[in-house]
Amino acid sequence: MTADLTEATAALHAQWDRLERWLGSLDDTLDDAVDQPSVLTGWTVGELVSHLGRAMDALVAATPVAPGTNPLTLAEYLGTYPERAEQIAQVTRALDEEIAADRLTAVSGYARRAFARLDELAPTETVIQARRGPITLRDMVVSRLIELVVHADDLERSLPGVAEKAVDRGALDLVAAELLRIVVTRGGWSLEVVDPRLWVRLATGRTPYDTDDLARALAPLHTSDSVPDLGRMLPLL
Protein backbone atom coordinates (compact mmCIF):
# COMPACT_ATOMS: atom_id res chain seq x y z
CA MET A 1 0.00 0.00 0.00
CA THR A 2 1.29 3.45 -0.93
CA ALA A 3 1.88 5.81 1.99
CA ASP A 4 -0.12 9.04 1.96
CA LEU A 5 1.20 12.47 2.98
CA THR A 6 0.25 11.96 6.63
CA GLU A 7 2.05 8.62 6.84
CA ALA A 8 5.11 9.93 4.99
CA THR A 9 5.27 12.98 7.26
CA ALA A 10 5.05 10.80 10.38
CA ALA A 11 7.88 8.64 9.06
CA LEU A 12 9.99 11.72 8.32
CA HIS A 13 9.51 12.95 11.89
CA ALA A 14 10.36 9.51 13.30
CA GLN A 15 13.50 9.19 11.21
CA TRP A 16 14.71 12.69 12.01
CA ASP A 17 14.04 12.23 15.74
CA ARG A 18 16.03 8.99 15.81
CA LEU A 19 18.86 10.43 13.74
CA GLU A 20 19.08 13.58 15.84
CA ARG A 21 19.22 11.53 19.04
CA TRP A 22 21.84 9.25 17.51
CA LEU A 23 24.04 12.14 16.44
CA GLY A 24 23.67 13.78 19.85
CA SER A 25 24.75 10.58 21.60
CA LEU A 26 28.07 10.34 19.77
CA ASP A 27 29.87 12.95 21.91
CA ASP A 28 33.62 12.91 21.14
CA THR A 29 33.22 10.07 18.63
CA LEU A 30 31.75 12.45 16.05
CA ASP A 31 34.22 15.25 16.84
CA ASP A 32 37.10 12.86 16.21
CA ALA A 33 35.61 11.53 12.96
CA VAL A 34 34.30 14.61 11.13
CA ASP A 35 37.38 14.95 8.93
CA GLN A 36 37.65 11.22 8.20
CA PRO A 37 36.44 9.74 4.89
CA SER A 38 32.94 8.34 5.04
CA VAL A 39 31.68 5.29 3.16
CA LEU A 40 30.33 7.68 0.52
CA THR A 41 33.24 8.22 -1.83
CA GLY A 42 34.59 11.76 -1.76
CA TRP A 43 32.62 12.81 1.33
CA THR A 44 33.86 13.19 4.89
CA VAL A 45 31.76 12.22 7.91
CA GLY A 46 31.29 15.90 8.71
CA GLU A 47 30.06 16.65 5.20
CA LEU A 48 27.52 13.84 5.47
CA VAL A 49 26.18 15.36 8.67
CA SER A 50 26.02 18.82 7.10
CA HIS A 51 24.22 17.41 4.07
CA LEU A 52 21.35 16.38 6.34
CA GLY A 53 20.69 20.07 6.88
CA ARG A 54 20.88 20.79 3.16
CA ALA A 55 18.45 17.94 2.46
CA MET A 56 15.89 19.23 4.94
CA ASP A 57 16.34 22.81 3.78
CA ALA A 58 14.80 21.77 0.45
CA LEU A 59 11.44 21.79 2.24
CA VAL A 60 12.05 25.32 3.50
CA ALA A 61 12.69 26.43 -0.08
CA ALA A 62 9.45 24.85 -1.39
CA THR A 63 6.83 27.26 -2.72
CA PRO A 64 3.29 26.97 -4.13
CA VAL A 65 2.81 26.55 -7.88
CA ALA A 66 0.20 27.76 -10.32
CA PRO A 67 -2.96 25.64 -10.55
CA GLY A 68 -2.72 22.95 -13.21
CA THR A 69 1.07 22.52 -12.98
CA ASN A 70 2.08 18.96 -13.85
CA PRO A 71 4.45 17.57 -11.24
CA LEU A 72 7.45 15.35 -11.76
CA THR A 73 7.01 11.81 -10.53
CA LEU A 74 9.15 10.72 -7.58
CA ALA A 75 11.23 8.62 -9.99
CA GLU A 76 11.78 11.62 -12.28
CA TYR A 77 12.72 13.83 -9.34
CA LEU A 78 15.21 11.31 -7.98
CA GLY A 79 16.54 10.84 -11.51
CA THR A 80 17.85 14.43 -11.51
CA TYR A 81 20.36 13.60 -8.77
CA PRO A 82 23.16 12.01 -10.85
CA GLU A 83 23.51 14.92 -13.27
CA ARG A 84 23.84 17.32 -10.33
CA ALA A 85 26.08 15.17 -8.15
CA GLU A 86 29.09 17.47 -8.38
CA GLN A 87 26.98 20.56 -7.69
CA ILE A 88 25.41 18.86 -4.67
CA ALA A 89 28.88 17.95 -3.37
CA GLN A 90 30.18 21.50 -3.84
CA VAL A 91 27.22 23.07 -2.07
CA THR A 92 27.54 20.58 0.77
CA ARG A 93 31.26 21.30 1.23
CA ALA A 94 30.57 25.02 1.36
CA LEU A 95 27.81 24.48 3.93
CA ASP A 96 30.06 22.21 5.97
CA GLU A 97 32.72 24.90 6.18
CA GLU A 98 30.09 27.44 7.20
CA ILE A 99 28.59 25.40 10.06
CA ALA A 100 31.67 23.40 11.12
CA ALA A 101 31.91 25.15 14.49
CA ASP A 102 28.56 23.64 15.59
CA ARG A 103 27.22 21.28 12.94
CA LEU A 104 24.61 19.54 15.05
CA THR A 105 22.97 22.75 16.24
CA ALA A 106 22.90 24.11 12.70
CA VAL A 107 21.52 20.91 11.17
CA SER A 108 18.84 20.68 13.87
CA GLY A 109 17.86 24.25 13.03
CA TYR A 110 17.42 23.35 9.37
CA ALA A 111 15.19 20.43 10.37
CA ARG A 112 13.00 22.55 12.66
CA ARG A 113 12.47 25.10 9.90
CA ALA A 114 11.72 22.32 7.43
CA PHE A 115 8.99 20.81 9.60
CA ALA A 116 7.51 24.25 10.24
CA ARG A 117 7.38 24.90 6.49
CA LEU A 118 5.81 21.50 5.90
CA ASP A 119 3.08 22.33 8.40
CA GLU A 120 2.40 25.56 6.48
CA LEU A 121 2.20 23.80 3.11
CA ALA A 122 0.33 20.63 4.05
CA PRO A 123 -3.16 22.05 4.62
CA THR A 124 -3.41 23.78 1.23
CA GLU A 125 -0.78 22.61 -1.25
CA THR A 126 -0.86 19.37 -3.25
CA VAL A 127 1.89 20.30 -5.72
CA ILE A 128 4.85 22.49 -4.76
CA GLN A 129 7.83 23.98 -6.56
CA ALA A 130 11.01 22.32 -5.32
CA ARG A 131 14.60 23.08 -6.31
CA ARG A 132 14.54 20.54 -9.13
CA GLY A 133 11.03 21.20 -10.39
CA PRO A 134 7.37 20.81 -9.44
CA ILE A 135 6.50 17.74 -7.39
CA THR A 136 3.61 16.66 -5.20
CA LEU A 137 4.11 17.57 -1.56
CA ARG A 138 3.72 13.91 -0.67
CA ASP A 139 6.52 12.86 -3.04
CA MET A 140 8.69 15.72 -1.78
CA VAL A 141 8.33 14.44 1.76
CA VAL A 142 9.17 10.92 0.59
CA SER A 143 12.28 12.24 -1.19
CA ARG A 144 13.42 13.88 2.09
CA LEU A 145 12.77 10.61 3.90
CA ILE A 146 14.90 8.76 1.36
CA GLU A 147 17.69 11.26 1.97
CA LEU A 148 17.54 10.81 5.73
CA VAL A 149 17.35 7.02 5.66
CA VAL A 150 20.11 6.58 3.09
CA HIS A 151 22.47 9.02 4.79
CA ALA A 152 21.69 7.68 8.25
CA ASP A 153 22.77 4.29 6.95
CA ASP A 154 25.88 5.91 5.41
CA LEU A 155 26.73 7.39 8.80
CA GLU A 156 26.13 4.11 10.62
CA ARG A 157 28.56 2.36 8.29
CA SER A 158 31.06 5.23 8.55
CA LEU A 159 31.08 4.92 12.36
CA PRO A 160 30.88 1.14 12.85
CA GLY A 161 31.81 1.20 16.54
CA VAL A 162 28.54 2.88 17.58
CA ALA A 163 26.13 0.35 19.04
CA GLU A 164 22.89 2.29 18.53
CA LYS A 165 21.16 2.49 15.16
CA ALA A 166 20.53 5.73 13.28
CA VAL A 167 17.88 4.29 10.94
CA ASP A 168 14.26 4.06 12.07
CA ARG A 169 12.80 0.71 11.02
CA GLY A 170 9.42 2.10 9.99
CA ALA A 171 11.06 4.78 7.88
CA LEU A 172 13.35 2.17 6.32
CA ASP A 173 10.38 -0.02 5.39
CA LEU A 174 8.58 2.92 3.79
CA VAL A 175 11.64 3.94 1.78
CA ALA A 176 12.23 0.36 0.64
CA ALA A 177 8.61 0.12 -0.51
CA GLU A 178 8.80 3.42 -2.38
CA LEU A 179 11.98 2.44 -4.22
CA LEU A 180 10.45 -0.93 -5.11
CA ARG A 181 7.32 0.84 -6.40
CA ILE A 182 9.48 2.75 -8.89
CA VAL A 183 10.94 -0.50 -10.16
CA VAL A 184 7.68 -2.43 -10.48
CA THR A 185 5.95 0.53 -12.13
CA ARG A 186 8.59 0.49 -14.83
CA GLY A 187 8.78 -3.27 -15.28
CA GLY A 188 5.38 -4.59 -14.27
CA TRP A 189 6.77 -7.26 -11.97
CA SER A 190 5.13 -8.56 -8.78
CA LEU A 191 7.83 -8.32 -6.11
CA GLU A 192 8.12 -7.80 -2.37
CA VAL A 193 10.92 -6.60 -0.12
CA VAL A 194 12.56 -9.29 2.03
CA ASP A 195 15.61 -7.38 3.32
CA PRO A 196 14.78 -3.65 3.38
CA ARG A 197 18.27 -2.39 4.22
CA LEU A 198 19.99 -4.49 1.57
CA TRP A 199 17.38 -3.46 -1.01
CA VAL A 200 17.79 0.24 -0.22
CA ARG A 201 21.57 -0.10 -0.52
CA LEU A 202 21.25 -1.83 -3.88
CA ALA A 203 18.61 0.59 -5.16
CA THR A 204 20.72 3.62 -4.25
CA GLY A 205 24.07 2.25 -5.40
CA ARG A 206 25.52 1.90 -1.90
CA THR A 207 26.06 -1.81 -2.51
CA PRO A 208 27.45 -2.84 -5.93
CA TYR A 209 24.85 -4.62 -8.01
CA ASP A 210 24.90 -8.38 -7.56
CA THR A 211 22.16 -10.80 -8.55
CA ASP A 212 22.67 -12.95 -5.46
CA ASP A 213 22.27 -9.91 -3.22
CA LEU A 214 19.19 -8.89 -5.19
CA ALA A 215 17.66 -12.34 -4.63
CA ARG A 216 18.23 -11.89 -0.89
CA ALA A 217 16.72 -8.40 -0.91
CA LEU A 218 13.62 -9.08 -3.01
CA ALA A 219 11.29 -12.01 -3.66
CA PRO A 220 8.54 -12.67 -6.22
CA LEU A 221 5.00 -12.57 -4.91
CA HIS A 222 4.20 -15.75 -6.86
CA THR A 223 6.28 -18.89 -6.42
CA SER A 224 6.21 -19.54 -10.15
CA ASP A 225 8.03 -16.27 -10.83
CA SER A 226 11.62 -15.21 -10.22
CA VAL A 227 13.37 -11.97 -9.32
CA PRO A 228 14.24 -10.17 -12.58
CA ASP A 229 17.72 -8.92 -13.42
CA LEU A 230 17.59 -5.22 -12.55
CA GLY A 231 21.17 -4.47 -13.52
CA ARG A 232 20.18 -1.97 -16.21
CA MET A 233 17.73 -0.17 -13.92
CA LEU A 234 19.77 0.27 -10.76
CA PRO A 235 20.79 2.46 -9.07
CA LEU A 236 17.67 4.62 -9.06
CA LEU A 237 19.48 7.79 -7.94
PDB file of C-alpha atoms in Angstrom:
ATOM      1  CA  MET A   1       0.000   0.000   0.000  1.00  0.00           C
ATOM      2  CA  THR A   2       1.289   3.450  -0.928  1.00  0.00           C
ATOM      3  CA  ALA A   3       1.885   5.812   1.986  1.00  0.00           C
ATOM      4  CA  ASP A   4      -0.115   9.035   1.956  1.00  0.00           C
ATOM      5  CA  LEU A   5       1.201  12.469   2.984  1.00  0.00           C
ATOM      6  CA  THR A   6       0.246  11.963   6.628  1.00  0.00           C
ATOM      7  CA  GLU A   7       2.054   8.623   6.840  1.00  0.00           C
ATOM      8  CA  ALA A   8       5.109   9.929   4.991  1.00  0.00           C
ATOM      9  CA  THR A   9       5.270  12.977   7.264  1.00  0.00           C
ATOM     10  CA  ALA A  10       5.046  10.799  10.381  1.00  0.00           C
ATOM     11  CA  ALA A  11       7.882   8.636   9.063  1.00  0.00           C
ATOM     12  CA  LEU A  12       9.986  11.721   8.318  1.00  0.00           C
ATOM     13  CA  HIS A  13       9.509  12.955  11.890  1.00  0.00           C
ATOM     14  CA  ALA A  14      10.355   9.512  13.297  1.00  0.00           C
ATOM     15  CA  GLN A  15      13.498   9.187  11.208  1.00  0.00           C
ATOM     16  CA  TRP A  16      14.707  12.686  12.013  1.00  0.00           C
ATOM     17  CA  ASP A  17      14.040  12.235  15.735  1.00  0.00           C
ATOM     18  CA  ARG A  18      16.034   8.992  15.809  1.00  0.00           C
ATOM     19  CA  LEU A  19      18.864  10.432  13.736  1.00  0.00           C
ATOM     20  CA  GLU A  20      19.075  13.580  15.842  1.00  0.00           C
ATOM     21  CA  ARG A  21      19.224  11.529  19.043  1.00  0.00           C
ATOM     22  CA  TRP A  22      21.845   9.247  17.511  1.00  0.00           C
ATOM     23  CA  LEU A  23      24.044  12.145  16.442  1.00  0.00           C
ATOM     24  CA  GLY A  24      23.672  13.780  19.852  1.00  0.00           C
ATOM     25  CA  SER A  25      24.747  10.584  21.604  1.00  0.00           C
ATOM     26  CA  LEU A  26      28.074  10.336  19.767  1.00  0.00           C
ATOM     27  CA  ASP A  27      29.872  12.950  21.906  1.00  0.00           C
ATOM     28  CA  ASP A  28      33.617  12.914  21.144  1.00  0.00           C
ATOM     29  CA  THR A  29      33.216  10.072  18.629  1.00  0.00           C
ATOM     30  CA  LEU A  30      31.748  12.451  16.054  1.00  0.00           C
ATOM     31  CA  ASP A  31      34.216  15.250  16.839  1.00  0.00           C
ATOM     32  CA  ASP A  32      37.104  12.859  16.215  1.00  0.00           C
ATOM     33  CA  ALA A  33      35.606  11.532  12.965  1.00  0.00           C
ATOM     34  CA  VAL A  34      34.295  14.612  11.127  1.00  0.00           C
ATOM     35  CA  ASP A  35      37.384  14.946   8.926  1.00  0.00           C
ATOM     36  CA  GLN A  36      37.650  11.224   8.201  1.00  0.00           C
ATOM     37  CA  PRO A  37      36.441   9.744   4.889  1.00  0.00           C
ATOM     38  CA  SER A  38      32.936   8.341   5.042  1.00  0.00           C
ATOM     39  CA  VAL A  39      31.685   5.287   3.163  1.00  0.00           C
ATOM     40  CA  LEU A  40      30.332   7.685   0.523  1.00  0.00           C
ATOM     41  CA  THR A  41      33.236   8.217  -1.834  1.00  0.00           C
ATOM     42  CA  GLY A  42      34.594  11.759  -1.764  1.00  0.00           C
ATOM     43  CA  TRP A  43      32.622  12.805   1.334  1.00  0.00           C
ATOM     44  CA  THR A  44      33.863  13.185   4.895  1.00  0.00           C
ATOM     45  CA  VAL A  45      31.763  12.216   7.905  1.00  0.00           C
ATOM     46  CA  GLY A  46      31.295  15.902   8.712  1.00  0.00           C
ATOM     47  CA  GLU A  47      30.058  16.648   5.203  1.00  0.00           C
ATOM     48  CA  LEU A  48      27.521  13.842   5.469  1.00  0.00           C
ATOM     49  CA  VAL A  49      26.175  15.360   8.672  1.00  0.00           C
ATOM     50  CA  SER A  50      26.018  18.821   7.104  1.00  0.00           C
ATOM     51  CA  HIS A  51      24.217  17.414   4.071  1.00  0.00           C
ATOM     52  CA  LEU A  52      21.350  16.375   6.335  1.00  0.00           C
ATOM     53  CA  GLY A  53      20.689  20.065   6.884  1.00  0.00           C
ATOM     54  CA  ARG A  54      20.878  20.793   3.163  1.00  0.00           C
ATOM     55  CA  ALA A  55      18.449  17.936   2.458  1.00  0.00           C
ATOM     56  CA  MET A  56      15.892  19.225   4.940  1.00  0.00           C
ATOM     57  CA  ASP A  57      16.344  22.809   3.776  1.00  0.00           C
ATOM     58  CA  ALA A  58      14.797  21.770   0.454  1.00  0.00           C
ATOM     59  CA  LEU A  59      11.439  21.795   2.237  1.00  0.00           C
ATOM     60  CA  VAL A  60      12.055  25.319   3.499  1.00  0.00           C
ATOM     61  CA  ALA A  61      12.695  26.429  -0.083  1.00  0.00           C
ATOM     62  CA  ALA A  62       9.455  24.846  -1.392  1.00  0.00           C
ATOM     63  CA  THR A  63       6.833  27.255  -2.716  1.00  0.00           C
ATOM     64  CA  PRO A  64       3.287  26.968  -4.125  1.00  0.00           C
ATOM     65  CA  VAL A  65       2.809  26.546  -7.880  1.00  0.00           C
ATOM     66  CA  ALA A  66       0.200  27.762 -10.321  1.00  0.00           C
ATOM     67  CA  PRO A  67      -2.956  25.639 -10.546  1.00  0.00           C
ATOM     68  CA  GLY A  68      -2.716  22.951 -13.211  1.00  0.00           C
ATOM     69  CA  THR A  69       1.068  22.523 -12.983  1.00  0.00           C
ATOM     70  CA  ASN A  70       2.078  18.956 -13.850  1.00  0.00           C
ATOM     71  CA  PRO A  71       4.452  17.566 -11.237  1.00  0.00           C
ATOM     72  CA  LEU A  72       7.447  15.347 -11.757  1.00  0.00           C
ATOM     73  CA  THR A  73       7.011  11.814 -10.529  1.00  0.00           C
ATOM     74  CA  LEU A  74       9.145  10.717  -7.583  1.00  0.00           C
ATOM     75  CA  ALA A  75      11.234   8.624  -9.990  1.00  0.00           C
ATOM     76  CA  GLU A  76      11.782  11.618 -12.279  1.00  0.00           C
ATOM     77  CA  TYR A  77      12.722  13.830  -9.337  1.00  0.00           C
ATOM     78  CA  LEU A  78      15.213  11.306  -7.982  1.00  0.00           C
ATOM     79  CA  GLY A  79      16.542  10.845 -11.511  1.00  0.00           C
ATOM     80  CA  THR A  80      17.847  14.427 -11.510  1.00  0.00           C
ATOM     81  CA  TYR A  81      20.361  13.603  -8.769  1.00  0.00           C
ATOM     82  CA  PRO A  82      23.161  12.005 -10.848  1.00  0.00           C
ATOM     83  CA  GLU A  83      23.514  14.919 -13.265  1.00  0.00           C
ATOM     84  CA  ARG A  84      23.836  17.317 -10.333  1.00  0.00           C
ATOM     85  CA  ALA A  85      26.082  15.166  -8.152  1.00  0.00           C
ATOM     86  CA  GLU A  86      29.085  17.475  -8.377  1.00  0.00           C
ATOM     87  CA  GLN A  87      26.984  20.562  -7.695  1.00  0.00           C
ATOM     88  CA  ILE A  88      25.415  18.862  -4.666  1.00  0.00           C
ATOM     89  CA  ALA A  89      28.879  17.949  -3.373  1.00  0.00           C
ATOM     90  CA  GLN A  90      30.185  21.501  -3.839  1.00  0.00           C
ATOM     91  CA  VAL A  91      27.215  23.072  -2.065  1.00  0.00           C
ATOM     92  CA  THR A  92      27.545  20.577   0.767  1.00  0.00           C
ATOM     93  CA  ARG A  93      31.257  21.297   1.228  1.00  0.00           C
ATOM     94  CA  ALA A  94      30.566  25.022   1.356  1.00  0.00           C
ATOM     95  CA  LEU A  95      27.812  24.482   3.929  1.00  0.00           C
ATOM     96  CA  ASP A  96      30.059  22.207   5.971  1.00  0.00           C
ATOM     97  CA  GLU A  97      32.722  24.902   6.180  1.00  0.00           C
ATOM     98  CA  GLU A  98      30.086  27.437   7.203  1.00  0.00           C
ATOM     99  CA  ILE A  99      28.589  25.401  10.060  1.00  0.00           C
ATOM    100  CA  ALA A 100      31.670  23.397  11.119  1.00  0.00           C
ATOM    101  CA  ALA A 101      31.910  25.150  14.493  1.00  0.00           C
ATOM    102  CA  ASP A 102      28.562  23.637  15.587  1.00  0.00           C
ATOM    103  CA  ARG A 103      27.220  21.279  12.944  1.00  0.00           C
ATOM    104  CA  LEU A 104      24.607  19.539  15.051  1.00  0.00           C
ATOM    105  CA  THR A 105      22.967  22.745  16.238  1.00  0.00           C
ATOM    106  CA  ALA A 106      22.903  24.106  12.696  1.00  0.00           C
ATOM    107  CA  VAL A 107      21.515  20.913  11.175  1.00  0.00           C
ATOM    108  CA  SER A 108      18.842  20.680  13.870  1.00  0.00           C
ATOM    109  CA  GLY A 109      17.858  24.249  13.035  1.00  0.00           C
ATOM    110  CA  TYR A 110      17.416  23.346   9.372  1.00  0.00           C
ATOM    111  CA  ALA A 111      15.187  20.431  10.370  1.00  0.00           C
ATOM    112  CA  ARG A 112      12.997  22.555  12.657  1.00  0.00           C
ATOM    113  CA  ARG A 113      12.466  25.104   9.899  1.00  0.00           C
ATOM    114  CA  ALA A 114      11.716  22.317   7.426  1.00  0.00           C
ATOM    115  CA  PHE A 115       8.995  20.809   9.600  1.00  0.00           C
ATOM    116  CA  ALA A 116       7.514  24.246  10.244  1.00  0.00           C
ATOM    117  CA  ARG A 117       7.379  24.896   6.494  1.00  0.00           C
ATOM    118  CA  LEU A 118       5.815  21.503   5.904  1.00  0.00           C
ATOM    119  CA  ASP A 119       3.079  22.328   8.405  1.00  0.00           C
ATOM    120  CA  GLU A 120       2.403  25.556   6.481  1.00  0.00           C
ATOM    121  CA  LEU A 121       2.200  23.798   3.114  1.00  0.00           C
ATOM    122  CA  ALA A 122       0.334  20.626   4.051  1.00  0.00           C
ATOM    123  CA  PRO A 123      -3.165  22.054   4.616  1.00  0.00           C
ATOM    124  CA  THR A 124      -3.407  23.784   1.228  1.00  0.00           C
ATOM    125  CA  GLU A 125      -0.782  22.609  -1.252  1.00  0.00           C
ATOM    126  CA  THR A 126      -0.865  19.368  -3.253  1.00  0.00           C
ATOM    127  CA  VAL A 127       1.895  20.296  -5.716  1.00  0.00           C
ATOM    128  CA  ILE A 128       4.848  22.491  -4.762  1.00  0.00           C
ATOM    129  CA  GLN A 129       7.834  23.981  -6.555  1.00  0.00           C
ATOM    130  CA  ALA A 130      11.013  22.323  -5.323  1.00  0.00           C
ATOM    131  CA  ARG A 131      14.601  23.082  -6.314  1.00  0.00           C
ATOM    132  CA  ARG A 132      14.536  20.542  -9.126  1.00  0.00           C
ATOM    133  CA  GLY A 133      11.031  21.202 -10.386  1.00  0.00           C
ATOM    134  CA  PRO A 134       7.371  20.812  -9.435  1.00  0.00           C
ATOM    135  CA  ILE A 135       6.499  17.738  -7.394  1.00  0.00           C
ATOM    136  CA  THR A 136       3.609  16.664  -5.197  1.00  0.00           C
ATOM    137  CA  LEU A 137       4.114  17.570  -1.562  1.00  0.00           C
ATOM    138  CA  ARG A 138       3.716  13.911  -0.672  1.00  0.00           C
ATOM    139  CA  ASP A 139       6.524  12.865  -3.041  1.00  0.00           C
ATOM    140  CA  MET A 140       8.692  15.715  -1.782  1.00  0.00           C
ATOM    141  CA  VAL A 141       8.329  14.437   1.758  1.00  0.00           C
ATOM    142  CA  VAL A 142       9.174  10.918   0.590  1.00  0.00           C
ATOM    143  CA  SER A 143      12.277  12.236  -1.186  1.00  0.00           C
ATOM    144  CA  ARG A 144      13.417  13.881   2.087  1.00  0.00           C
ATOM    145  CA  LEU A 145      12.765  10.610   3.899  1.00  0.00           C
ATOM    146  CA  ILE A 146      14.896   8.760   1.356  1.00  0.00           C
ATOM    147  CA  GLU A 147      17.689  11.263   1.967  1.00  0.00           C
ATOM    148  CA  LEU A 148      17.544  10.813   5.734  1.00  0.00           C
ATOM    149  CA  VAL A 149      17.346   7.021   5.657  1.00  0.00           C
ATOM    150  CA  VAL A 150      20.113   6.579   3.095  1.00  0.00           C
ATOM    151  CA  HIS A 151      22.472   9.023   4.786  1.00  0.00           C
ATOM    152  CA  ALA A 152      21.688   7.678   8.246  1.00  0.00           C
ATOM    153  CA  ASP A 153      22.770   4.290   6.949  1.00  0.00           C
ATOM    154  CA  ASP A 154      25.884   5.909   5.409  1.00  0.00           C
ATOM    155  CA  LEU A 155      26.727   7.395   8.801  1.00  0.00           C
ATOM    156  CA  GLU A 156      26.130   4.112  10.623  1.00  0.00           C
ATOM    157  CA  ARG A 157      28.558   2.358   8.288  1.00  0.00           C
ATOM    158  CA  SER A 158      31.059   5.227   8.552  1.00  0.00           C
ATOM    159  CA  LEU A 159      31.075   4.921  12.363  1.00  0.00           C
ATOM    160  CA  PRO A 160      30.884   1.144  12.853  1.00  0.00           C
ATOM    161  CA  GLY A 161      31.807   1.204  16.542  1.00  0.00           C
ATOM    162  CA  VAL A 162      28.543   2.883  17.577  1.00  0.00           C
ATOM    163  CA  ALA A 163      26.129   0.354  19.043  1.00  0.00           C
ATOM    164  CA  GLU A 164      22.885   2.294  18.527  1.00  0.00           C
ATOM    165  CA  LYS A 165      21.165   2.491  15.159  1.00  0.00           C
ATOM    166  CA  ALA A 166      20.529   5.732  13.281  1.00  0.00           C
ATOM    167  CA  VAL A 167      17.883   4.291  10.942  1.00  0.00           C
ATOM    168  CA  ASP A 168      14.261   4.059  12.070  1.00  0.00           C
ATOM    169  CA  ARG A 169      12.797   0.710  11.018  1.00  0.00           C
ATOM    170  CA  GLY A 170       9.421   2.099   9.995  1.00  0.00           C
ATOM    171  CA  ALA A 171      11.062   4.777   7.883  1.00  0.00           C
ATOM    172  CA  LEU A 172      13.349   2.169   6.319  1.00  0.00           C
ATOM    173  CA  ASP A 173      10.378  -0.018   5.390  1.00  0.00           C
ATOM    174  CA  LEU A 174       8.577   2.920   3.790  1.00  0.00           C
ATOM    175  CA  VAL A 175      11.642   3.941   1.777  1.00  0.00           C
ATOM    176  CA  ALA A 176      12.231   0.360   0.640  1.00  0.00           C
ATOM    177  CA  ALA A 177       8.608   0.116  -0.507  1.00  0.00           C
ATOM    178  CA  GLU A 178       8.795   3.424  -2.384  1.00  0.00           C
ATOM    179  CA  LEU A 179      11.977   2.437  -4.217  1.00  0.00           C
ATOM    180  CA  LEU A 180      10.446  -0.926  -5.114  1.00  0.00           C
ATOM    181  CA  ARG A 181       7.321   0.839  -6.396  1.00  0.00           C
ATOM    182  CA  ILE A 182       9.480   2.754  -8.887  1.00  0.00           C
ATOM    183  CA  VAL A 183      10.942  -0.501 -10.160  1.00  0.00           C
ATOM    184  CA  VAL A 184       7.683  -2.430 -10.480  1.00  0.00           C
ATOM    185  CA  THR A 185       5.953   0.525 -12.127  1.00  0.00           C
ATOM    186  CA  ARG A 186       8.588   0.485 -14.832  1.00  0.00           C
ATOM    187  CA  GLY A 187       8.780  -3.271 -15.280  1.00  0.00           C
ATOM    188  CA  GLY A 188       5.380  -4.589 -14.266  1.00  0.00           C
ATOM    189  CA  TRP A 189       6.766  -7.261 -11.970  1.00  0.00           C
ATOM    190  CA  SER A 190       5.133  -8.561  -8.778  1.00  0.00           C
ATOM    191  CA  LEU A 191       7.826  -8.322  -6.108  1.00  0.00           C
ATOM    192  CA  GLU A 192       8.125  -7.800  -2.374  1.00  0.00           C
ATOM    193  CA  VAL A 193      10.920  -6.605  -0.121  1.00  0.00           C
ATOM    194  CA  VAL A 194      12.555  -9.286   2.032  1.00  0.00           C
ATOM    195  CA  ASP A 195      15.609  -7.380   3.320  1.00  0.00           C
ATOM    196  CA  PRO A 196      14.782  -3.645   3.375  1.00  0.00           C
ATOM    197  CA  ARG A 197      18.268  -2.389   4.219  1.00  0.00           C
ATOM    198  CA  LEU A 198      19.990  -4.493   1.567  1.00  0.00           C
ATOM    199  CA  TRP A 199      17.382  -3.464  -1.010  1.00  0.00           C
ATOM    200  CA  VAL A 200      17.790   0.239  -0.217  1.00  0.00           C
ATOM    201  CA  ARG A 201      21.570  -0.103  -0.517  1.00  0.00           C
ATOM    202  CA  LEU A 202      21.253  -1.833  -3.882  1.00  0.00           C
ATOM    203  CA  ALA A 203      18.613   0.591  -5.157  1.00  0.00           C
ATOM    204  CA  THR A 204      20.716   3.624  -4.248  1.00  0.00           C
ATOM    205  CA  GLY A 205      24.073   2.255  -5.396  1.00  0.00           C
ATOM    206  CA  ARG A 206      25.519   1.901  -1.904  1.00  0.00           C
ATOM    207  CA  THR A 207      26.057  -1.811  -2.513  1.00  0.00           C
ATOM    208  CA  PRO A 208      27.445  -2.836  -5.928  1.00  0.00           C
ATOM    209  CA  TYR A 209      24.847  -4.621  -8.013  1.00  0.00           C
ATOM    210  CA  ASP A 210      24.902  -8.376  -7.555  1.00  0.00           C
ATOM    211  CA  THR A 211      22.158 -10.802  -8.555  1.00  0.00           C
ATOM    212  CA  ASP A 212      22.673 -12.952  -5.461  1.00  0.00           C
ATOM    213  CA  ASP A 213      22.269  -9.913  -3.216  1.00  0.00           C
ATOM    214  CA  LEU A 214      19.190  -8.886  -5.195  1.00  0.00           C
ATOM    215  CA  ALA A 215      17.657 -12.337  -4.630  1.00  0.00           C
ATOM    216  CA  ARG A 216      18.229 -11.893  -0.892  1.00  0.00           C
ATOM    217  CA  ALA A 217      16.724  -8.403  -0.912  1.00  0.00           C
ATOM    218  CA  LEU A 218      13.618  -9.080  -3.007  1.00  0.00           C
ATOM    219  CA  ALA A 219      11.289 -12.013  -3.657  1.00  0.00           C
ATOM    220  CA  PRO A 220       8.542 -12.670  -6.218  1.00  0.00           C
ATOM    221  CA  LEU A 221       5.000 -12.566  -4.911  1.00  0.00           C
ATOM    222  CA  HIS A 222       4.200 -15.747  -6.855  1.00  0.00           C
ATOM    223  CA  THR A 223       6.275 -18.892  -6.417  1.00  0.00           C
ATOM    224  CA  SER A 224       6.208 -19.544 -10.153  1.00  0.00           C
ATOM    225  CA  ASP A 225       8.035 -16.273 -10.834  1.00  0.00           C
ATOM    226  CA  SER A 226      11.615 -15.210 -10.224  1.00  0.00           C
ATOM    227  CA  VAL A 227      13.372 -11.974  -9.316  1.00  0.00           C
ATOM    228  CA  PRO A 228      14.243 -10.173 -12.583  1.00  0.00           C
ATOM    229  CA  ASP A 229      17.722  -8.922 -13.424  1.00  0.00           C
ATOM    230  CA  LEU A 230      17.585  -5.218 -12.547  1.00  0.00           C
ATOM    231  CA  GLY A 231      21.173  -4.469 -13.516  1.00  0.00           C
ATOM    232  CA  ARG A 232      20.182  -1.973 -16.206  1.00  0.00           C
ATOM    233  CA  MET A 233      17.734  -0.175 -13.921  1.00  0.00           C
ATOM    234  CA  LEU A 234      19.771   0.267 -10.760  1.00  0.00           C
ATOM    235  CA  PRO A 235      20.788   2.462  -9.071  1.00  0.00           C
ATOM    236  CA  LEU A 236      17.670   4.622  -9.057  1.00  0.00           C
ATOM    237  CA  LEU A 237      19.484   7.788  -7.936  1.00  0.00           C
TER     238      LEU A 237
END
